Short mmCIF file of C-alpha atoms in Angstrom, two decimals:
data_model
loop_
_atom_site.label_atom_id
_atom_site.label_comp_id
_atom_site.label_asym_id
_atom_site.label_seq_id
_atom_site.Cartn_x
_atom_site.Cartn_y
_atom_site.Cartn_z
CA MET A 1 -15.39 -7.41 -24.97
CA ASP A 2 -17.50 -10.48 -25.76
CA ILE A 3 -14.60 -12.72 -24.72
CA ALA A 4 -14.15 -10.77 -21.51
CA LYS A 5 -17.87 -10.99 -20.75
CA SER A 6 -17.92 -14.71 -21.42
CA PHE A 7 -15.01 -15.16 -19.03
CA PHE A 8 -16.16 -12.93 -16.20
CA GLY A 9 -19.88 -13.58 -16.76
CA ASN A 10 -22.59 -11.02 -17.36
CA ARG A 11 -22.72 -9.78 -13.78
CA PRO A 12 -23.24 -6.00 -13.74
CA HIS A 13 -20.50 -5.11 -11.24
CA GLU A 14 -17.51 -7.22 -12.22
CA GLY A 15 -15.57 -4.17 -13.39
CA TYR A 16 -13.65 -5.67 -16.33
CA SER A 17 -13.02 -3.35 -19.27
CA GLY A 18 -11.59 -4.55 -22.54
CA LYS A 19 -8.93 -2.83 -24.66
CA GLU A 20 -11.48 -1.54 -27.18
CA ASP A 21 -13.47 0.16 -24.45
CA PHE A 22 -10.25 1.52 -22.98
CA ASN A 23 -9.12 3.06 -26.26
CA SER A 24 -12.48 4.60 -27.06
CA GLN A 25 -12.79 6.52 -23.81
CA HIS A 26 -12.86 10.25 -24.43
CA VAL A 27 -11.06 12.62 -22.09
CA GLU A 28 -14.10 14.83 -21.92
CA THR A 29 -16.06 11.95 -20.36
CA ALA A 30 -13.20 9.94 -18.91
CA VAL A 31 -15.16 8.69 -15.90
CA SER A 32 -18.55 10.30 -15.53
CA ASP A 33 -21.29 11.13 -17.99
CA ASP A 34 -21.67 14.63 -19.37
CA GLU A 35 -22.69 17.10 -16.67
CA ALA A 36 -25.48 18.41 -18.86
CA ASP A 37 -27.07 14.97 -18.93
CA LEU A 38 -26.88 14.76 -15.16
CA ALA A 39 -28.42 18.20 -14.79
CA GLY A 40 -31.47 17.11 -16.74
CA LEU A 41 -32.26 14.19 -14.48
CA GLY A 42 -34.96 14.36 -11.85
CA GLU A 43 -33.79 14.11 -8.25
CA ILE A 44 -35.48 11.26 -6.42
CA SER A 45 -33.47 11.60 -3.22
CA GLU A 46 -30.76 13.89 -1.92
CA GLY A 47 -27.52 13.06 -3.72
CA ILE A 48 -29.02 10.37 -5.99
CA SER A 49 -30.36 10.53 -9.56
CA ILE A 50 -31.91 7.92 -11.80
CA MET A 51 -30.65 6.87 -15.21
CA SER A 52 -31.81 4.28 -17.69
CA ASP A 53 -29.21 1.76 -16.52
CA GLY A 54 -29.71 2.31 -12.79
CA LEU A 55 -29.29 4.81 -10.00
CA THR A 56 -26.37 7.19 -10.13
CA PRO A 57 -24.99 9.43 -7.37
CA SER A 58 -25.11 13.17 -7.82
CA PRO A 59 -21.86 15.16 -7.57
CA GLY A 60 -20.82 15.39 -3.93
CA GLY A 61 -23.36 12.77 -2.85
CA PRO A 62 -22.77 9.29 -1.40
CA PHE A 63 -20.62 7.08 -3.66
CA SER A 64 -20.12 9.89 -6.18
CA ALA A 65 -16.31 9.56 -6.20
CA LEU A 66 -16.37 5.86 -7.07
CA THR A 67 -15.81 4.41 -10.51
CA PRO A 68 -19.36 3.90 -11.88
CA SER A 69 -19.24 0.10 -11.97
CA MET A 70 -18.68 0.10 -8.20
CA TRP A 71 -21.86 2.02 -7.38
CA PRO A 72 -23.81 -0.25 -4.98
CA GLN A 73 -27.24 -0.22 -6.56
CA ASP A 74 -28.87 -1.98 -3.61
CA ILE A 75 -27.74 0.69 -1.15
CA LEU A 76 -28.56 3.54 -3.52
CA SER A 77 -32.05 2.07 -3.86
CA LYS A 78 -32.49 1.98 -0.08
CA LEU A 79 -31.28 5.56 0.24
CA CYS A 80 -33.96 6.59 -2.25
CA GLN A 81 -36.78 5.13 -0.18
CA GLN A 82 -38.62 7.46 2.13
CA PRO A 83 -38.43 6.34 5.80
CA GLU A 84 -41.65 5.30 7.50
CA ASP A 85 -41.00 7.80 10.26
CA PRO A 86 -40.16 11.18 8.65
CA ASN A 87 -38.48 12.29 11.90
CA SER A 88 -36.18 9.29 12.13
CA GLN A 89 -32.47 9.65 11.47
CA PRO A 90 -30.26 6.94 9.93
CA GLU A 91 -27.64 5.39 12.17
CA TYR A 92 -24.99 6.19 9.58
CA ARG A 93 -24.53 7.62 6.14
CA PHE A 94 -21.99 7.12 3.37
CA ASP A 95 -19.43 9.54 2.04
CA GLU A 96 -18.39 10.04 -1.58
CA PHE A 97 -16.07 7.01 -1.45
CA GLY A 98 -18.58 4.61 0.09
CA PHE A 99 -17.19 4.75 3.63
CA ARG A 100 -19.73 4.55 6.40
CA VAL A 101 -19.86 7.73 8.46
CA GLU A 102 -21.49 7.71 11.86
CA GLU A 103 -23.93 10.55 12.31
CA GLU A 104 -22.11 11.73 15.39
CA ASP A 105 -19.06 12.32 13.21
CA GLY A 106 -20.96 14.61 10.87
CA PRO A 107 -19.62 17.99 9.77
CA GLU A 108 -22.09 19.76 12.04
CA GLN A 109 -19.92 18.59 14.94
CA SER A 110 -16.83 20.05 13.27
CA SER A 111 -15.06 16.94 14.53
CA ASN A 112 -13.48 16.28 11.18
CA LYS A 113 -12.80 19.12 8.79
CA LEU A 114 -12.60 16.72 5.84
CA LEU A 115 -16.18 15.52 6.30
CA GLY A 116 -17.46 19.06 5.89
CA ILE A 117 -15.73 19.64 2.55
CA PRO A 118 -17.75 18.34 -0.43
CA PHE A 119 -15.66 16.26 -2.80
CA VAL A 120 -16.70 17.89 -6.08
CA GLU A 121 -14.43 18.32 -9.07
CA ASP A 122 -13.69 21.89 -10.17
CA PRO A 123 -14.65 22.15 -13.88
CA GLN A 124 -12.06 24.88 -14.46
CA HIS A 125 -9.32 22.75 -12.94
CA ARG A 126 -10.31 19.84 -15.17
CA LEU A 127 -10.39 22.08 -18.23
CA GLN A 128 -6.81 23.18 -17.55
CA TRP A 129 -5.68 19.55 -17.46
CA VAL A 130 -7.53 18.64 -20.64
CA ALA A 131 -5.96 21.64 -22.39
CA HIS A 132 -2.49 20.62 -21.18
CA LEU A 133 -2.95 17.07 -22.44
CA GLU A 134 -4.37 18.31 -25.71
CA PHE A 135 -1.48 20.64 -26.48
CA SER A 136 1.36 18.64 -24.92
CA HIS A 137 0.62 14.97 -25.39
CA ASN A 138 -1.94 14.58 -28.16
CA LYS A 139 -0.40 12.82 -31.17
CA GLU A 140 -2.82 14.26 -33.71
CA VAL A 141 -4.71 17.49 -34.20
CA CYS A 142 -8.20 16.17 -33.54
CA ASP A 143 -10.58 15.43 -30.70
CA LEU A 144 -8.57 14.24 -27.72
CA THR A 145 -9.17 10.63 -26.71
CA TRP A 146 -7.10 8.59 -24.27
CA ASP A 147 -5.66 6.37 -27.00
CA LYS A 148 -4.06 9.47 -28.51
CA VAL A 149 -2.33 10.42 -25.24
CA ASP A 150 1.18 9.06 -24.65
CA VAL A 151 1.31 5.72 -22.85
CA ARG A 152 4.04 7.09 -20.58
CA LEU A 153 3.97 10.84 -19.93
CA PRO A 154 7.34 12.62 -20.01
CA ARG A 155 8.42 14.23 -16.75
CA THR A 156 8.34 18.01 -17.08
CA GLU A 157 8.38 20.74 -14.45
CA LYS A 158 5.02 21.96 -15.76
CA LEU A 159 3.47 18.53 -15.28
CA ARG A 160 5.13 18.20 -11.87
CA SER A 161 3.61 21.48 -10.68
CA MET A 162 0.18 20.42 -11.97
CA VAL A 163 0.40 17.03 -10.25
CA HIS A 164 1.49 18.75 -7.03
CA ALA A 165 -1.66 20.89 -7.20
CA GLY A 166 -3.78 17.76 -7.65
CA ILE A 167 -5.12 15.73 -10.56
CA PRO A 168 -8.83 16.20 -11.38
CA HIS A 169 -10.62 13.20 -9.93
CA SER A 170 -12.29 12.12 -13.18
CA LEU A 171 -8.87 12.00 -14.88
CA ARG A 172 -7.05 10.17 -12.08
CA PRO A 173 -7.49 6.58 -13.31
CA GLN A 174 -5.98 7.26 -16.72
CA MET A 175 -3.37 9.72 -15.42
CA TRP A 176 -2.18 7.34 -12.71
CA LEU A 177 -1.79 4.59 -15.31
CA ARG A 178 0.38 6.86 -17.46
CA LEU A 179 2.40 8.47 -14.68
CA SER A 180 3.27 5.20 -12.94
CA GLY A 181 4.03 3.09 -15.99
CA GLY A 182 1.05 0.83 -15.31
CA LEU A 183 -0.42 1.30 -18.77
CA GLN A 184 2.92 0.53 -20.40
CA LYS A 185 3.16 -2.67 -18.34
CA LYS A 186 -0.39 -3.62 -19.27
CA LEU A 187 0.13 -3.16 -23.01
CA SER A 188 3.56 -4.82 -23.12
CA SER A 189 2.69 -7.85 -20.98
CA GLU A 190 2.97 -11.19 -22.73
CA MET A 191 0.08 -12.47 -20.63
CA SER A 192 -3.29 -10.78 -20.43
CA TYR A 193 -5.08 -10.11 -17.17
CA LYS A 194 -7.77 -12.54 -18.27
CA ASP A 195 -5.15 -15.31 -18.54
CA ILE A 196 -3.65 -14.39 -15.16
CA VAL A 197 -7.07 -14.59 -13.52
CA LYS A 198 -7.64 -17.99 -15.10
CA MET A 199 -4.25 -19.32 -13.96
CA SER A 200 -4.71 -18.03 -10.39
CA SER A 201 -8.28 -19.23 -9.82
CA ASN A 202 -7.33 -22.38 -7.88
CA ASP A 203 -9.21 -22.31 -4.57
CA ALA A 204 -6.94 -24.96 -3.07
CA LEU A 205 -3.82 -22.78 -3.04
CA MET A 206 -2.56 -21.69 0.39
CA THR A 207 -2.54 -18.05 -0.74
CA SER A 208 -6.14 -18.33 -1.98
CA LYS A 209 -7.26 -19.53 1.43
CA GLN A 210 -5.45 -16.70 3.21
CA ILE A 211 -6.81 -14.12 0.76
CA GLU A 212 -10.34 -15.42 1.34
CA LYS A 213 -9.91 -14.90 5.08
CA ASP A 214 -8.74 -11.34 4.57
CA LEU A 215 -11.29 -10.12 2.01
CA LEU A 216 -13.78 -8.86 4.57
CA ARG A 217 -11.04 -7.57 6.90
CA THR A 218 -9.47 -5.31 4.30
CA MET A 219 -11.95 -2.42 4.21
CA PRO A 220 -14.94 -3.39 6.40
CA GLY A 221 -16.10 0.20 6.78
CA ASN A 222 -16.68 0.63 3.05
CA ALA A 223 -19.96 -0.46 1.47
CA CYS A 224 -18.11 -1.93 -1.52
CA PHE A 225 -16.13 -4.38 0.65
CA SER A 226 -18.28 -4.97 3.74
CA HIS A 227 -20.03 -8.20 2.66
CA LEU A 228 -19.20 -11.13 0.39
CA THR A 229 -21.93 -9.89 -1.97
CA SER A 230 -20.51 -6.34 -2.09
CA THR A 231 -19.48 -5.06 -5.52
CA GLY A 232 -15.76 -4.92 -4.75
CA ILE A 233 -15.20 -8.32 -3.12
CA PRO A 234 -14.97 -10.51 -6.28
CA ARG A 235 -12.68 -7.95 -7.89
CA LEU A 236 -10.41 -7.77 -4.87
CA ARG A 237 -10.27 -11.57 -4.73
CA ARG A 238 -9.16 -11.83 -8.36
CA VAL A 239 -6.62 -9.02 -8.14
CA LEU A 240 -4.96 -10.45 -5.00
CA ARG A 241 -4.95 -13.98 -6.37
CA GLY A 242 -3.44 -12.72 -9.61
CA LEU A 243 -0.68 -10.91 -7.72
CA ALA A 244 0.05 -13.96 -5.57
CA TRP A 245 0.33 -16.12 -8.69
CA LEU A 246 2.40 -13.61 -10.68
CA TYR A 247 4.74 -12.80 -7.77
CA PRO A 248 5.09 -16.00 -5.69
CA ASP A 249 7.78 -14.40 -3.49
CA ILE A 250 5.17 -12.03 -2.08
CA GLY A 251 3.83 -12.98 1.31
CA PRO A 252 5.09 -15.26 4.07
CA ASN A 253 6.41 -18.77 3.95
CA PRO A 254 3.71 -20.73 5.83
CA SER A 255 6.41 -22.60 7.76
CA SER A 256 8.38 -19.47 8.64
CA GLY A 257 6.08 -18.31 11.41
CA VAL A 258 6.10 -14.76 9.98
CA PRO A 259 2.64 -13.13 10.28
CA CYS A 260 0.84 -12.78 6.95
CA ARG A 261 1.26 -9.21 5.79
CA TYR A 262 0.53 -9.80 2.11
CA CYS A 263 -3.22 -9.35 2.07
CA GLN A 264 -3.27 -6.74 4.80
CA GLY A 265 -0.68 -4.63 3.00
CA THR A 266 -1.30 -5.05 -0.71
CA GLY A 267 -4.97 -5.78 -0.06
CA MET A 268 -5.55 -2.30 1.34
CA ILE A 269 -3.82 -0.70 -1.64
CA ALA A 270 -5.73 -2.84 -4.12
CA ALA A 271 -9.08 -2.10 -2.49
CA SER A 272 -8.39 1.64 -2.60
CA LEU A 273 -7.49 1.44 -6.29
CA LEU A 274 -10.62 -0.59 -7.05
CA LEU A 275 -12.77 2.19 -5.65
CA LEU A 276 -11.42 4.48 -8.34
CA MET A 277 -10.66 2.39 -11.43
CA GLU A 278 -11.70 -0.75 -13.23
CA GLU A 279 -10.40 -4.13 -12.12
CA GLU A 280 -7.88 -4.80 -14.89
CA ASP A 281 -6.33 -1.35 -14.55
CA ALA A 282 -6.14 -1.74 -10.77
CA PHE A 283 -4.29 -5.04 -11.22
CA TRP A 284 -1.64 -3.52 -13.50
CA MET A 285 -1.26 -0.60 -11.10
CA MET A 286 -0.61 -3.11 -8.30
CA SER A 287 1.88 -4.94 -10.49
CA THR A 288 3.69 -1.67 -11.16
CA ILE A 289 3.76 -0.77 -7.47
CA VAL A 290 5.20 -4.13 -6.46
CA GLU A 291 7.65 -4.50 -9.32
CA ASP A 292 8.72 -0.95 -10.22
CA LEU A 293 7.76 1.74 -7.71
CA LEU A 294 8.87 -0.03 -4.52
CA PRO A 295 12.21 -1.74 -3.81
CA ALA A 296 12.49 -5.50 -4.09
CA SER A 297 11.33 -7.67 -1.17
CA TYR A 298 8.92 -5.05 0.19
CA TYR A 299 6.23 -7.68 0.66
CA SER A 300 8.41 -10.79 0.99
CA SER A 301 8.30 -13.10 3.99
CA THR A 302 11.36 -11.37 5.46
CA LEU A 303 10.16 -7.82 4.66
CA ILE A 304 13.80 -6.97 3.91
CA GLY A 305 12.94 -4.11 1.57
CA ILE A 306 10.60 -2.27 3.89
CA GLN A 307 12.83 -2.86 6.92
CA ALA A 308 15.69 -1.26 5.01
CA ASP A 309 13.48 1.75 4.30
CA GLN A 310 12.70 2.07 8.00
CA ARG A 311 16.44 2.34 8.70
CA VAL A 312 16.74 4.96 5.96
CA LEU A 313 13.84 6.87 7.53
CA ARG A 314 15.59 6.96 10.90
CA THR A 315 18.72 8.30 9.22
CA LEU A 316 16.68 11.06 7.57
CA ILE A 317 14.98 11.97 10.83
CA ALA A 318 18.37 12.26 12.53
CA SER A 319 19.54 14.56 9.73
CA TYR A 320 16.49 16.77 9.21
CA LEU A 321 14.35 16.53 12.38
CA PRO A 322 16.82 16.53 15.31
CA ASP A 323 14.14 17.31 17.90
CA VAL A 324 12.07 14.31 16.83
CA ASP A 325 15.21 12.18 16.77
CA HIS A 326 16.09 13.32 20.31
CA ALA A 327 12.59 12.43 21.59
CA LEU A 328 12.75 8.98 20.01
CA LYS A 329 16.18 8.24 21.48
CA GLU A 330 15.45 9.72 24.90
CA HIS A 331 12.32 7.60 25.33
CA ASP A 332 13.70 4.55 23.51
CA ILE A 333 10.88 4.42 20.94
CA GLU A 334 11.18 2.06 17.98
CA LEU A 335 9.56 4.19 15.27
CA SER A 336 9.27 1.33 12.78
CA LEU A 337 6.57 -0.22 14.98
CA ILE A 338 4.44 2.72 13.87
CA THR A 339 5.66 3.73 10.43
CA LEU A 340 6.22 0.30 8.88
CA HIS A 341 2.47 -0.06 8.37
CA TRP A 342 2.31 3.41 6.82
CA PHE A 343 4.83 2.35 4.19
CA LEU A 344 3.36 -1.13 3.81
CA THR A 345 -0.04 0.24 2.75
CA LEU A 346 1.26 3.44 1.10
CA PHE A 347 -0.76 5.32 3.78
CA ALA A 348 -4.02 3.78 2.52
CA SER A 349 -4.85 2.42 5.96
CA VAL A 350 -4.04 5.50 8.02
CA VAL A 351 -5.11 8.70 6.22
CA HIS A 352 -8.45 9.97 4.97
CA MET A 353 -9.20 9.09 1.35
CA LYS A 354 -9.17 12.76 0.32
CA ILE A 355 -5.63 13.07 1.67
CA LEU A 356 -4.58 9.73 0.19
CA LEU A 357 -5.56 10.76 -3.35
CA ARG A 358 -3.24 13.76 -3.27
CA VAL A 359 -0.39 11.73 -1.76
CA TRP A 360 -0.83 9.09 -4.44
CA ASP A 361 -0.86 11.73 -7.18
CA LEU A 362 2.72 12.50 -6.14
CA PHE A 363 3.63 8.87 -5.44
CA PHE A 364 2.78 7.77 -8.98
CA PHE A 365 4.79 10.69 -10.33
CA ASP A 366 7.91 10.56 -8.09
CA GLY A 367 7.82 7.01 -6.72
CA SER A 368 8.71 5.84 -3.22
CA LEU A 369 10.56 9.07 -2.41
CA VAL A 370 7.11 10.47 -1.61
CA LEU A 371 6.68 7.98 1.24
CA PHE A 372 9.67 9.51 3.03
CA GLN A 373 8.66 13.09 2.21
CA THR A 374 5.13 12.54 3.50
CA THR A 375 6.34 10.88 6.68
CA LEU A 376 8.86 13.65 7.37
CA GLY A 377 6.13 16.22 6.73
CA MET A 378 3.80 14.54 9.22
CA LEU A 379 6.52 14.35 11.85
CA LYS A 380 7.44 17.99 11.23
CA ILE A 381 3.84 19.03 11.93
CA LYS A 382 3.86 17.09 15.20
CA GLU A 383 7.37 18.12 16.26
CA PRO A 384 6.32 20.96 18.64
CA ASP A 385 3.89 18.64 20.47
CA LEU A 386 6.46 15.87 20.86
CA LYS A 387 8.88 18.24 22.61
CA VAL A 388 6.48 18.87 25.51
CA LEU A 389 5.20 15.32 26.06
CA GLU A 390 6.57 13.70 29.18
CA ASN A 391 6.62 9.92 28.75
CA SER A 392 7.08 7.20 26.17
CA ALA A 393 3.41 6.19 26.08
CA GLN A 394 2.28 9.73 25.27
CA ILE A 395 4.86 10.11 22.52
CA PHE A 396 4.09 6.70 21.04
CA ASN A 397 0.36 7.46 20.94
CA ALA A 398 0.94 10.92 19.49
CA LEU A 399 3.08 9.46 16.71
CA SER A 400 0.50 6.77 15.97
CA ASP A 401 -2.27 9.36 15.66
CA ILE A 402 -0.43 11.65 13.23
CA PRO A 403 -1.85 10.37 9.89
CA GLY A 404 -5.44 10.43 11.11
CA ASP A 405 -5.02 14.00 12.34
CA VAL A 406 -3.99 15.33 8.91
CA GLU A 407 -6.89 17.40 7.56
CA ASP A 408 -5.16 19.83 5.23
CA VAL A 409 -3.04 18.27 2.50
CA GLU A 410 -1.61 21.64 1.46
CA CYS A 411 -0.36 22.15 5.02
CA LEU A 412 1.22 18.69 4.88
CA PHE A 413 3.05 19.46 1.64
CA GLU A 414 4.16 22.86 2.97
CA SER A 415 5.57 21.21 6.08
CA VAL A 416 7.88 19.12 3.87
CA GLY A 417 9.18 22.28 2.21
CA GLY A 418 9.55 23.88 5.62
CA ILE A 419 12.09 21.35 6.84
CA LYS A 420 15.38 23.21 7.08
CA ASN A 421 18.05 22.26 4.53
CA VAL A 422 16.05 19.32 3.22
CA LYS A 423 17.40 18.37 -0.20
CA PHE A 424 16.39 14.74 -0.41
CA THR A 425 16.21 13.46 -3.98
CA SER A 426 15.58 10.09 -5.64
CA GLY A 427 19.32 9.73 -6.22
CA MET A 428 20.03 10.32 -2.53
CA LEU A 429 17.32 7.78 -1.63
CA HIS A 430 18.95 5.13 -3.83
CA ALA A 431 22.33 5.90 -2.25
CA ALA A 432 20.86 5.70 1.25
CA ARG A 433 19.22 2.37 0.43
CA ARG A 434 22.50 1.01 -0.93
CA ALA A 435 24.34 2.17 2.18
CA SER A 436 21.70 0.58 4.39
CA SER A 437 21.92 -2.63 2.39
CA LYS A 438 25.71 -2.68 2.71
CA ARG A 439 25.47 -2.11 6.46
CA ARG A 440 23.00 -4.96 6.75
CA GLU A 441 25.23 -7.23 4.66
CA ALA A 442 28.25 -6.26 6.79
CA ILE A 443 26.35 -7.03 9.98
CA GLU A 444 25.17 -10.36 8.59
CA GLU A 445 28.73 -11.20 7.50
CA MET A 446 30.03 -10.32 10.96
CA LYS A 447 27.35 -12.47 12.58
CA LYS A 448 28.26 -15.31 10.21
CA LYS A 449 31.93 -15.08 11.15
CA GLU A 450 31.08 -14.95 14.84
CA SER A 451 28.92 -18.02 14.41
CA GLU A 452 31.68 -19.86 12.53
CA GLU A 453 34.22 -18.86 15.17
CA ALA A 454 31.89 -20.02 17.91
CA ASN A 455 31.40 -23.30 16.08
CA ARG A 456 35.16 -23.71 15.72
CA SER A 457 35.65 -22.93 19.38
CA LYS A 458 32.91 -25.36 20.25
CA THR A 459 34.52 -27.99 18.05
CA THR A 460 37.94 -27.40 19.64
CA LEU A 461 36.49 -27.62 23.13
CA GLU A 462 34.65 -30.82 22.27
CA THR A 463 37.91 -32.31 20.88
CA VAL A 464 39.82 -31.39 24.04
CA ASN A 465 37.09 -32.89 26.19
CA LYS A 466 37.15 -36.12 24.16
CA LEU A 467 40.93 -36.34 24.45
CA GLU A 468 40.74 -35.71 28.20
CA ALA A 469 38.08 -38.39 28.54
CA LYS A 470 40.15 -40.82 26.52
CA LYS A 471 43.20 -39.96 28.59
CA ARG A 472 41.27 -40.57 31.82
CA LYS A 473 40.02 -43.88 30.49
CA LEU A 474 43.52 -44.97 29.52
CA LEU A 475 44.85 -43.95 32.95
CA GLN A 476 42.04 -45.87 34.61
CA GLN A 477 42.80 -48.92 32.51
CA ALA A 478 46.51 -48.59 33.32
CA GLU A 479 45.72 -48.30 37.02
CA GLU A 480 43.44 -51.33 36.87
CA GLU A 481 46.12 -53.32 35.02
CA ALA A 482 48.76 -52.17 37.50
CA SER A 483 46.52 -53.13 40.40
CA ALA A 484 45.84 -56.54 38.84
CA LEU A 485 49.55 -57.05 38.25
CA GLN A 486 50.33 -56.04 41.84
CA THR A 487 47.78 -58.54 43.06
CA GLU A 488 49.41 -61.30 41.04
CA ILE A 489 52.83 -60.33 42.41
CA ASP A 490 51.53 -60.36 45.93
CA LEU A 491 50.03 -63.82 45.39
CA GLU A 492 53.28 -65.15 43.99
CA LYS A 493 55.16 -63.80 47.02
CA LYS A 494 52.94 -65.78 49.29
#
């Protein structure tokens, strides 16, 4: 830890955790302090308590769902202060994840069901998970600590059903690492995150300049990323720079003219992860997403991988949602203009954080298959509305609004199961991707042949034209010589 501190400095919110700290974390206090300790603290403001090392949110209060090192102490301090005018109301408040919520959007308006549901972990639900880990994955008969839980959890139907019901929030960081393979990648990497940060710290790199431009655009509505001094900005900068250095194929070629989607896509995912876990773990999760969970070239300059998935999605819609498919074809709507961004950010930019957590629980368990299932589920929910809309603009807007309208994640998951005859598996997804890739290759080969044929035809035409020109020149010369000869003959006759 001393080495890590010397590298990252002694700033209180840098979020780096060393391997010793990681291994010593106990499942019973995986993220937050013991509830009994919190209960004994004196409340100094609604939703905020005070501890020896600073202010801490109370369960369900502002910032309470964040990883502790991301708690913005300056904002918590302001929230503790009593306003000069006791009747005044703040222009906005913050939810459990640090997102700014306008007062007019409050739960009293019933404008958003999610805002009215406190995000508080169910102790019984957490206890069930701890018991499962203790009996299924603990290597020794002793107190359960994370270093005694398998690095990569085996896929069982029991675990699948538990993940489908939701992972307790305090266990999510460590569970996501183990379900996705992120922890395995972290421990087996030949280069440490510290070394990657050091190698990628060059401010002069083109990617560094682009990342710097995008830092404040990534999640401006969240207190952890709204200003350059916010707790999450230096972490996000290092994670994105590290990814750009480790995976140089990510992002656009500056000379290609392709808009930069690297920071906007991976940046949104990274920022969401940083809200919930420490910086190093978030980096290895991002590495796993880019390298293992998504197909190759998802974030390349050509976006080949994600474009292929958009073609697969259209095939699935034609097979399982014929009414949606009919509406898209009838009104000539290019669905990828809407859904490509959903896939690019793994829904992080389009759904409420409470919905995103449950979707990501499944994503880190089942991989990119979940992106298709979630999208089909959303379209299924909206299918009755699409059938009665009259024009392309209405349908396009309705489709664009779908993710933001999702308020019940259980309803979303049920809608996937309610799609008639849907039996889409990971194996079928791989087959569909291969078929899409072969179609693309066949089309490219056909275009190449057409281009070669056109070039040959062009070459042949140019040759004919040259020969004709040469022939005309020779005829002209012959005529001129004949005319000159005739002139000489005529002169001799005289």
